[in-house]
CSV table of C-alpha atoms in Angstrom, one decimal:
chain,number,residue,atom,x,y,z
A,1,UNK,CA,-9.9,-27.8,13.3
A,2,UNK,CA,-13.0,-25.8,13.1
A,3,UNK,CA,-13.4,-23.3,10.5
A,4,UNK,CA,-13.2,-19.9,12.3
A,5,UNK,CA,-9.4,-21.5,13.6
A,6,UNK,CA,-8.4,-22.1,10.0
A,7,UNK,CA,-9.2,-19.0,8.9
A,8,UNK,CA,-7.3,-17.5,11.9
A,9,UNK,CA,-4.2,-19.3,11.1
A,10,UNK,CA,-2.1,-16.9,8.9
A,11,UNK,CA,-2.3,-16.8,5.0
A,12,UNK,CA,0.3,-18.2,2.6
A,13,UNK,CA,0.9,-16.4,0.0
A,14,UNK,CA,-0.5,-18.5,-2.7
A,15,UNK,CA,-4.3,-17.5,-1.3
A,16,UNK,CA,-3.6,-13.9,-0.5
A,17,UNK,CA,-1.8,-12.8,-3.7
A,18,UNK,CA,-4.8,-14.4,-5.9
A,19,UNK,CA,-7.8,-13.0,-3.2
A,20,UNK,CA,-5.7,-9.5,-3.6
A,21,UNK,CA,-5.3,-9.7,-8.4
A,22,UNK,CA,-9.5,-10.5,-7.7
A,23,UNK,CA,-9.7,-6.7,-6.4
A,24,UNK,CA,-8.5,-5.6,-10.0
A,25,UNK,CA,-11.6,-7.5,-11.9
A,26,UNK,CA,-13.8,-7.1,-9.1
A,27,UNK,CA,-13.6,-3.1,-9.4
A,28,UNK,CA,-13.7,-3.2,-12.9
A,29,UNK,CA,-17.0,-5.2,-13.0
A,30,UNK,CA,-18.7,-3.5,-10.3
A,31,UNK,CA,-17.9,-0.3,-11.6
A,32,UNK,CA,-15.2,0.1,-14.1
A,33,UNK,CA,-12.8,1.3,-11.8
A,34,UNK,CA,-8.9,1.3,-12.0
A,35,UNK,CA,-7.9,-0.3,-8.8
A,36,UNK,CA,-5.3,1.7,-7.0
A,37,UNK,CA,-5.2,3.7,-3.7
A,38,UNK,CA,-2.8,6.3,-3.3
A,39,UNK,CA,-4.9,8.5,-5.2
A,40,UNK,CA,-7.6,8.0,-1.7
A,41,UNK,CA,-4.3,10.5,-0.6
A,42,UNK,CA,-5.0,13.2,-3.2
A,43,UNK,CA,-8.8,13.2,-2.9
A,44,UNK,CA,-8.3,13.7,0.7
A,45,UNK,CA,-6.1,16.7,-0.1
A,46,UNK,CA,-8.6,18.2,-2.6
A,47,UNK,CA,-11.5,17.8,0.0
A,48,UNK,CA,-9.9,19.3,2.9
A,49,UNK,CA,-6.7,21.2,1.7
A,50,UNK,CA,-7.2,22.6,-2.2
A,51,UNK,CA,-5.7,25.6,-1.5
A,52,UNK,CA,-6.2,26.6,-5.5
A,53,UNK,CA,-3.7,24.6,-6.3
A,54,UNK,CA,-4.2,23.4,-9.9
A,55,UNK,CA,-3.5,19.8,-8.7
A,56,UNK,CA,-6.1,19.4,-6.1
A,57,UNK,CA,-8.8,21.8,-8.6
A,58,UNK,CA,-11.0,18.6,-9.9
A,59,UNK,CA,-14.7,17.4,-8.8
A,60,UNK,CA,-13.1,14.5,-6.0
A,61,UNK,CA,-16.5,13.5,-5.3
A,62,UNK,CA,-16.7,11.8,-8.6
A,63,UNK,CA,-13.6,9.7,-7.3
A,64,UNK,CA,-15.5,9.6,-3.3
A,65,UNK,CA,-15.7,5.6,-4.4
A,66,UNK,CA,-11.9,5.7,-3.7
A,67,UNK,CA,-12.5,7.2,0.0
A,68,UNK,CA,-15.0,4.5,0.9
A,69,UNK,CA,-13.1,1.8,-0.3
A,70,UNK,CA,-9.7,2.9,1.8
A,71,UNK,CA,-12.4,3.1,4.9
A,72,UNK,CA,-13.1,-0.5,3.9
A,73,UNK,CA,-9.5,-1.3,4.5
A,74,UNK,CA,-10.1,0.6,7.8
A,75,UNK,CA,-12.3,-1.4,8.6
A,76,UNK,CA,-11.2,-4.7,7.4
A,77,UNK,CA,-7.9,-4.2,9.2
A,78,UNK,CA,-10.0,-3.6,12.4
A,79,UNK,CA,-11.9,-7.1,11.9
A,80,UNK,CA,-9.2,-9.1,11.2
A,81,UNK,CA,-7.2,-8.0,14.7
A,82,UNK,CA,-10.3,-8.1,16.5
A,83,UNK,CA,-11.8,-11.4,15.5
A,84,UNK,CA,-9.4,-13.0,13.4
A,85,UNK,CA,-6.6,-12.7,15.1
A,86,UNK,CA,-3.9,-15.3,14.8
A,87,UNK,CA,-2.6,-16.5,18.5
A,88,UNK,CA,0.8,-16.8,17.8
A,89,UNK,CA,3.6,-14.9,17.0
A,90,UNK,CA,4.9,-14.4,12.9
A,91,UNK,CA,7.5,-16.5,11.9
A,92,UNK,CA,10.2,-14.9,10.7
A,93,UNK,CA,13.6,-15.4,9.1
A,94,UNK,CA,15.8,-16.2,12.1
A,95,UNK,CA,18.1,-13.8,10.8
A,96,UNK,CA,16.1,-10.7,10.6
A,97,UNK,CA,14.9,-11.7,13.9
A,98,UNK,CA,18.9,-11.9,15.3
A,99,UNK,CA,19.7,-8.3,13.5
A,100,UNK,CA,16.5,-6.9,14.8
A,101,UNK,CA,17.5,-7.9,18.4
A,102,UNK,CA,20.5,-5.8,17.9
A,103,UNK,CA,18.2,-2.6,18.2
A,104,UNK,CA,16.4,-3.8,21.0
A,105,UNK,CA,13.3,-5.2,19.0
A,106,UNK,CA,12.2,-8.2,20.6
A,107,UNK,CA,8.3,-7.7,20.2
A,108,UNK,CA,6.9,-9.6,17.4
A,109,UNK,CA,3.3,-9.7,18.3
A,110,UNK,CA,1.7,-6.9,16.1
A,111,UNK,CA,2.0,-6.4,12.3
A,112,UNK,CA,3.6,-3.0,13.5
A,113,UNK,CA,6.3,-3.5,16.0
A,114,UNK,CA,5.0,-1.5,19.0
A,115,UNK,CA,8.7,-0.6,20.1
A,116,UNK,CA,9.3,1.4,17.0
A,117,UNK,CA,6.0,2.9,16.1
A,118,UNK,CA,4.0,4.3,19.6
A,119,UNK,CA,2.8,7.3,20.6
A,120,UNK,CA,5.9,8.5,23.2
A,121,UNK,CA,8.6,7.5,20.8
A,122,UNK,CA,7.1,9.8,18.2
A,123,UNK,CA,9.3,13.0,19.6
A,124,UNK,CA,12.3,10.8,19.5
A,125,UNK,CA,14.8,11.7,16.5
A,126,UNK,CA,14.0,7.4,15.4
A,127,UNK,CA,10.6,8.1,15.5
A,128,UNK,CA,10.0,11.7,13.9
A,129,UNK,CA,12.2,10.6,11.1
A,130,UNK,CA,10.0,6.8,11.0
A,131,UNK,CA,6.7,7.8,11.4
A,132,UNK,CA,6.7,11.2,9.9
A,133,UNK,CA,9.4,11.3,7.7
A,134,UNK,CA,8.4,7.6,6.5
A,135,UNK,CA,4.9,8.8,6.0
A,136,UNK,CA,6.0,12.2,4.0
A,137,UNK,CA,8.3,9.8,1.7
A,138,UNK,CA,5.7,7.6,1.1
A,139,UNK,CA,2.9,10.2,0.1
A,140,UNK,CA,4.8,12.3,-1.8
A,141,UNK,CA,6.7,9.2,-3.9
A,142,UNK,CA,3.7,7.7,-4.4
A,143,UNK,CA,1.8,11.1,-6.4
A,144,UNK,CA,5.0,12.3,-7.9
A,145,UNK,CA,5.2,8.3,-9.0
A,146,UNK,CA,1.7,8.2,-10.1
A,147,UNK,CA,0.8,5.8,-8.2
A,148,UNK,CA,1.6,2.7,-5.6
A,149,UNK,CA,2.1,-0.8,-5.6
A,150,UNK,CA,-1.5,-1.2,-6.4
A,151,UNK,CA,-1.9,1.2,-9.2
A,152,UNK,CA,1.3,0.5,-10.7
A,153,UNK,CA,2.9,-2.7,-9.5
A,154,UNK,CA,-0.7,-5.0,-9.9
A,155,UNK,CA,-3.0,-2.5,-11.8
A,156,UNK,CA,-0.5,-1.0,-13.9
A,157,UNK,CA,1.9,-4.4,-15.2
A,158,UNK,CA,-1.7,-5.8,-15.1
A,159,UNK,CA,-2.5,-4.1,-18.3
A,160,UNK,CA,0.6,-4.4,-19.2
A,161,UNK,CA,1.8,-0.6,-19.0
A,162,UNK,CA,5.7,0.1,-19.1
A,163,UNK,CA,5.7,3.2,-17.1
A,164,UNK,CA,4.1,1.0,-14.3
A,165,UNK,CA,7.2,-1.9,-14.5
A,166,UNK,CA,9.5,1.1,-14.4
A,167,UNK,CA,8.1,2.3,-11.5
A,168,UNK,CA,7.7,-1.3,-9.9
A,169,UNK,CA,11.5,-1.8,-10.3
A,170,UNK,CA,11.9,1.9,-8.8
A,171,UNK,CA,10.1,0.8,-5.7
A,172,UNK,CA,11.9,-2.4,-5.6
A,173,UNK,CA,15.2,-0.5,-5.6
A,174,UNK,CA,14.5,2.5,-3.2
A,175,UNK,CA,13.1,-0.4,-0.8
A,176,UNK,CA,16.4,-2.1,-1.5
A,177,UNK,CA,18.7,0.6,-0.6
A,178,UNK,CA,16.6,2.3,2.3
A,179,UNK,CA,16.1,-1.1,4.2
A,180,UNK,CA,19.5,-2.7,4.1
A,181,UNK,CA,22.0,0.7,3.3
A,182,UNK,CA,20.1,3.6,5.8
A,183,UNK,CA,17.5,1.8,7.6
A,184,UNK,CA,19.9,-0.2,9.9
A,185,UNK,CA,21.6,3.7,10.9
A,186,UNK,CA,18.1,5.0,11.5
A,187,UNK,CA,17.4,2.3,13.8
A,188,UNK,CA,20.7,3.3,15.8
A,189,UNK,CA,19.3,6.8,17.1
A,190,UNK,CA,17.1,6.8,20.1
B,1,UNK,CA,-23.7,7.2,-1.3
B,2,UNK,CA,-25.4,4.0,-1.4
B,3,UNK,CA,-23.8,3.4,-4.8
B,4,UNK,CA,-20.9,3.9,-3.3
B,5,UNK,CA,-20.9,0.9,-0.3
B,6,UNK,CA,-19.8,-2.0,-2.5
B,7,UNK,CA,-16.5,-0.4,-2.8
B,8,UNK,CA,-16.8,0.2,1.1
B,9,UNK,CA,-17.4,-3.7,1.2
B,10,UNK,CA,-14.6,-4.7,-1.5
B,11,UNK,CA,-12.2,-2.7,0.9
B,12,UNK,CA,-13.1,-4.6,3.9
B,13,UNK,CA,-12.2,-7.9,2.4
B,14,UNK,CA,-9.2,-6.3,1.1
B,15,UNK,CA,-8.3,-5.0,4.7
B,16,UNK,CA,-8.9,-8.6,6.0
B,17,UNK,CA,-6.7,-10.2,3.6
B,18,UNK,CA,-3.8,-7.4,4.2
B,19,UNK,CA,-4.2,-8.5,7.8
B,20,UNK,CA,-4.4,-12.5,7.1
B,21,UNK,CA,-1.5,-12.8,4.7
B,22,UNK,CA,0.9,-10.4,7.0
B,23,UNK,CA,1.0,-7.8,4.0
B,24,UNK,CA,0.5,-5.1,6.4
B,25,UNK,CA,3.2,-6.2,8.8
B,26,UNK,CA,6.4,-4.5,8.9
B,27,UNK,CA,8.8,-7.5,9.5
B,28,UNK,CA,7.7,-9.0,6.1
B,29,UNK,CA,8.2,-6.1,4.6
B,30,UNK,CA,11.9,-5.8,6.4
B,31,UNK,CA,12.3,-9.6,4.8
B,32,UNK,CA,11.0,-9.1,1.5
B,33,UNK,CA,13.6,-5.8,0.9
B,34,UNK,CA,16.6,-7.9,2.6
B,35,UNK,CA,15.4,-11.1,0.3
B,36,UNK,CA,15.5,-13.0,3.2
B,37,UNK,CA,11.4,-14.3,2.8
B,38,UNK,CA,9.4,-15.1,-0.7
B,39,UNK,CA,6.5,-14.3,1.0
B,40,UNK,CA,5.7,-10.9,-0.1
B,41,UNK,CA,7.1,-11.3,-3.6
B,42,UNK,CA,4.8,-14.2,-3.6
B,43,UNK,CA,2.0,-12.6,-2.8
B,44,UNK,CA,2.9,-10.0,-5.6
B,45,UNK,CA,3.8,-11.9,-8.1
B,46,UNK,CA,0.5,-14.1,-7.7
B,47,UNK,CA,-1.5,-11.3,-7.5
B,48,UNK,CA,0.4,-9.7,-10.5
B,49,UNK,CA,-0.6,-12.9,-12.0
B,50,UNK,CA,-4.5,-13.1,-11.2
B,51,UNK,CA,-4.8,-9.5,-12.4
B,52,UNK,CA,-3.1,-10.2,-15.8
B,53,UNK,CA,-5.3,-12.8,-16.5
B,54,UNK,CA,-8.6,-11.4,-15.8
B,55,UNK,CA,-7.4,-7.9,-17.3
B,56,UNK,CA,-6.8,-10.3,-20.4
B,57,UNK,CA,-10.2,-12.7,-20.0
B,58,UNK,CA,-11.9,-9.1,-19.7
B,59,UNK,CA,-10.3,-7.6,-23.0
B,60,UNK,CA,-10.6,-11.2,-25.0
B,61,UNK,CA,-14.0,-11.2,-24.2
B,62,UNK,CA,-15.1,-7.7,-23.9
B,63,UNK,CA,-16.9,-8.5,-20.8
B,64,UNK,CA,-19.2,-5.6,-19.7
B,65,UNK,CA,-19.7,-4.3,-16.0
B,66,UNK,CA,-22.6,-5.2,-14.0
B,67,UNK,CA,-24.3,-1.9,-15.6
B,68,UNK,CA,-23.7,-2.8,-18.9
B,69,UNK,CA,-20.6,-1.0,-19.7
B,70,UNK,CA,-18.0,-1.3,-21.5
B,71,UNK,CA,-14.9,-1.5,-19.7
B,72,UNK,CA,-12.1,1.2,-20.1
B,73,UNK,CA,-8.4,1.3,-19.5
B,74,UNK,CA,-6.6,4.6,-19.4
B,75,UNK,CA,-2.7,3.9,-20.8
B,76,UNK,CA,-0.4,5.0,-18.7
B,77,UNK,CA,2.5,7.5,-20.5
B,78,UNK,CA,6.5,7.5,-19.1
B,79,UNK,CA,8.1,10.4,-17.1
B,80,UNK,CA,10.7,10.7,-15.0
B,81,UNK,CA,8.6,10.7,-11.8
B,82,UNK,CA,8.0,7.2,-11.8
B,83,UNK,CA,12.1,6.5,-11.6
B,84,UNK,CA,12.2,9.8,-8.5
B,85,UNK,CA,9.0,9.3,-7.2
B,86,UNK,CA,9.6,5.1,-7.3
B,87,UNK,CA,12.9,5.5,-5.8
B,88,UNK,CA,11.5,7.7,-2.8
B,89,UNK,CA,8.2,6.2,-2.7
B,90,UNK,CA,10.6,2.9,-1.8
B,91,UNK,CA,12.5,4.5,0.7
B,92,UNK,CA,9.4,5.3,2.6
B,93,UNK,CA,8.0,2.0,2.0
B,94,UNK,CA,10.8,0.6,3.9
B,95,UNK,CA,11.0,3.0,6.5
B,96,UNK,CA,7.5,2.4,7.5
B,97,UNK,CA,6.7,-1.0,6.1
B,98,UNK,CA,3.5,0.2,4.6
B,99,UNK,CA,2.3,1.3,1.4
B,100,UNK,CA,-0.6,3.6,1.5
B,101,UNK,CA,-3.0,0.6,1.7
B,102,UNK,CA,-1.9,-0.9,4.9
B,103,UNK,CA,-1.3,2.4,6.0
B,104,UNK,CA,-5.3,2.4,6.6
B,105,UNK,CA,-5.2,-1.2,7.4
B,106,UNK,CA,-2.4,-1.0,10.5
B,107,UNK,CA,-4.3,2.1,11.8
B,108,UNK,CA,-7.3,-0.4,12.0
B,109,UNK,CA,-5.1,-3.0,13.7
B,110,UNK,CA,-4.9,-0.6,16.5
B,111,UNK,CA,-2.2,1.1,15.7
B,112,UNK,CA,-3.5,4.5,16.3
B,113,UNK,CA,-0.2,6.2,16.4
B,114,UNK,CA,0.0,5.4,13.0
B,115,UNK,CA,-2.5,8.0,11.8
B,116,UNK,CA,0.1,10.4,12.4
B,117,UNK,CA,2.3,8.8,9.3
B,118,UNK,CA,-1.0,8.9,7.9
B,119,UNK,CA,-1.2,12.2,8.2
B,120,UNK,CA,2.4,12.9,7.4
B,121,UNK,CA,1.5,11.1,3.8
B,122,UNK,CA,-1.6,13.1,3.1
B,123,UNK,CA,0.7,15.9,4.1
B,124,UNK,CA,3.8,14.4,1.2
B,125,UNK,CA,1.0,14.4,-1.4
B,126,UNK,CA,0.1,17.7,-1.3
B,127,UNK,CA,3.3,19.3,-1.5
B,128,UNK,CA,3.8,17.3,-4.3
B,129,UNK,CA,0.5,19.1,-5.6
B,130,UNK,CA,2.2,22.6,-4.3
B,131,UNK,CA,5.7,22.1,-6.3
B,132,UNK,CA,4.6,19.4,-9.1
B,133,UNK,CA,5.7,22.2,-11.6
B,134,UNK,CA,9.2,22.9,-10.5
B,135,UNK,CA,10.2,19.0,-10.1
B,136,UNK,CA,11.5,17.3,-13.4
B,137,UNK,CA,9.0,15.1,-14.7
């Protein structure tokens, strides 16, 4: 097996979770910078929409690091599909794979199933309250949160912060709830 | 600008590994909230781990930055966003299978329609910013 097929293979766990804790030391060296990412949302917000709102009124070009780093994950998500794509399907839990064929999911080729999340189901009721009510949920938590599963959940319980473990367990829980108590009545609507 | 490009490099390995590992995919994150895979809490926990122990090698050590200087961690104080905000940030988390990490690493994947929940984030942020005041905190 040549190397370039290895590497195309995907992932376990036990290399990704280490390569992804190397980010927090690697931005603290390189800069002394608090890995985390949702915050990329708020810069973005004080660039283009302040609005004199006291909560977008800072200097986010001091923070512009944050922007090009996101448009490194841009990027690197845009690599990895184009060059390093793996040729077969995921492997999945049978079971998820026999309750997902209940709502007419079938596709497993993409990381984003492509008969959910497309461009002519986005004015279906499924898909409004997917991709734009998913996306709302996900902003606004993560701010009134104080941050995302990187800031809190690997930065955060890094340094050993509290807060950060409360929250953690909060998005463990709404995850929880949402995916096996609503989710499965959102996938019902057309 | 140019100071700025090893953070643009840092976040394409990043992005590669989101890809590589199946982070960014929306079935594992379907598995991991119905406990049905230990992929993801693998990969978190590990990572969890890795960061601990540098964060620890860093303070035990007082290991400077490339520049020379000294390394600073902000505490992080308790309020009662991170038990709403967690709770709501995890609903959306499951709705979409993204966080807003793989948000920008799907959209890369090809995924263009994704933007939109992009968008839609960008757009939960700042009415956050618009009625931070009047939530309880």
């Amino acid at each position: 097996m040549s190397i370039l097929e290895f590497i195309k293979q995907p992932w376990p766990w036990y290399v990704a979770g280490p390569l992804i804790g190397m980010t927090v030391p690697i931005l603290l060296l390189i800069g002394n910078k608090a890995f985390g990412i949702s915050s990329s949302l708020r810069h973005i917000c004080a660039a283009c929409i302040p609005a004199k709102i006291p909560f977008f009124q800072y200097d986010w070009k001091k923070e512009a690091w944050n922007l090009f780093f996101v448009a490194g994950i841009f990027s690197g998500g845009f690599i990895a599909a184009s060059l390093l794509v793996n040729p077969s399907t995921i492997v999945l839990n049978p079971k998820l794979i026999t309750e997902l064929s209940g709502y007419g999911i079938t596709d497993y080729h993409a990381m984003v199933p492509a008969q959910l999340f497309n461009w002519s189901s986005l004015f279906t009721l499924r898909g409004l309250i997917m991709m734009v009510g998913g996306g709302f949920l996900v902003g606004f938590g993560t701010r009134y949160a104080g941050g995302c599963t990187s800031g809190h959940a690997i930065m955060g319980i890094s340094t050993l912060q509290w807060p950060s473990l409360v929250a953690t367990c909060c998005f463990m829980a709404g995850g929880f709830i949402m995916a096996n108590f609503i989710l499965p009545y959102i996938l019902l609507l057309s | 600008m140019k100071n700025n490009l090893k953070y643009l490099l840092v976040g394409i390995a990043f992005g590669i590994v989101f890809v590589k590992a199946e982070v960014i995919s929306w079935f594992r994150i379907q598995e991991m909230f119905r406990l049905q895979s230990f992929h993801m809490f693998g990969v978190i926990g590990s990572a969890i781990a890795v960061g601990m122990l540098s964060v620890w090698l860093i303070k035990k050590f007082n290991i400077k930055t490339i520049n020379g200087e000294t390394i600073t961690f902000t505490p992080k104080t308790f309020n009662k966003g991170q038990i709403y905000g967690g709770l709501i940030f995890g609903f959306g988390w499951a709705i979409t299978g993204a966080c807003p990490g793989p948000l920008f690493a799907q959209i890369g994947t090809g995924a263009t329609v994704i933007s939109i929940t992009l968008i839609s984030a960008i757009g939960g942020t700042w009415v956050y910013g618009r009625f931070k005041d009047k939530l309880p905190h």
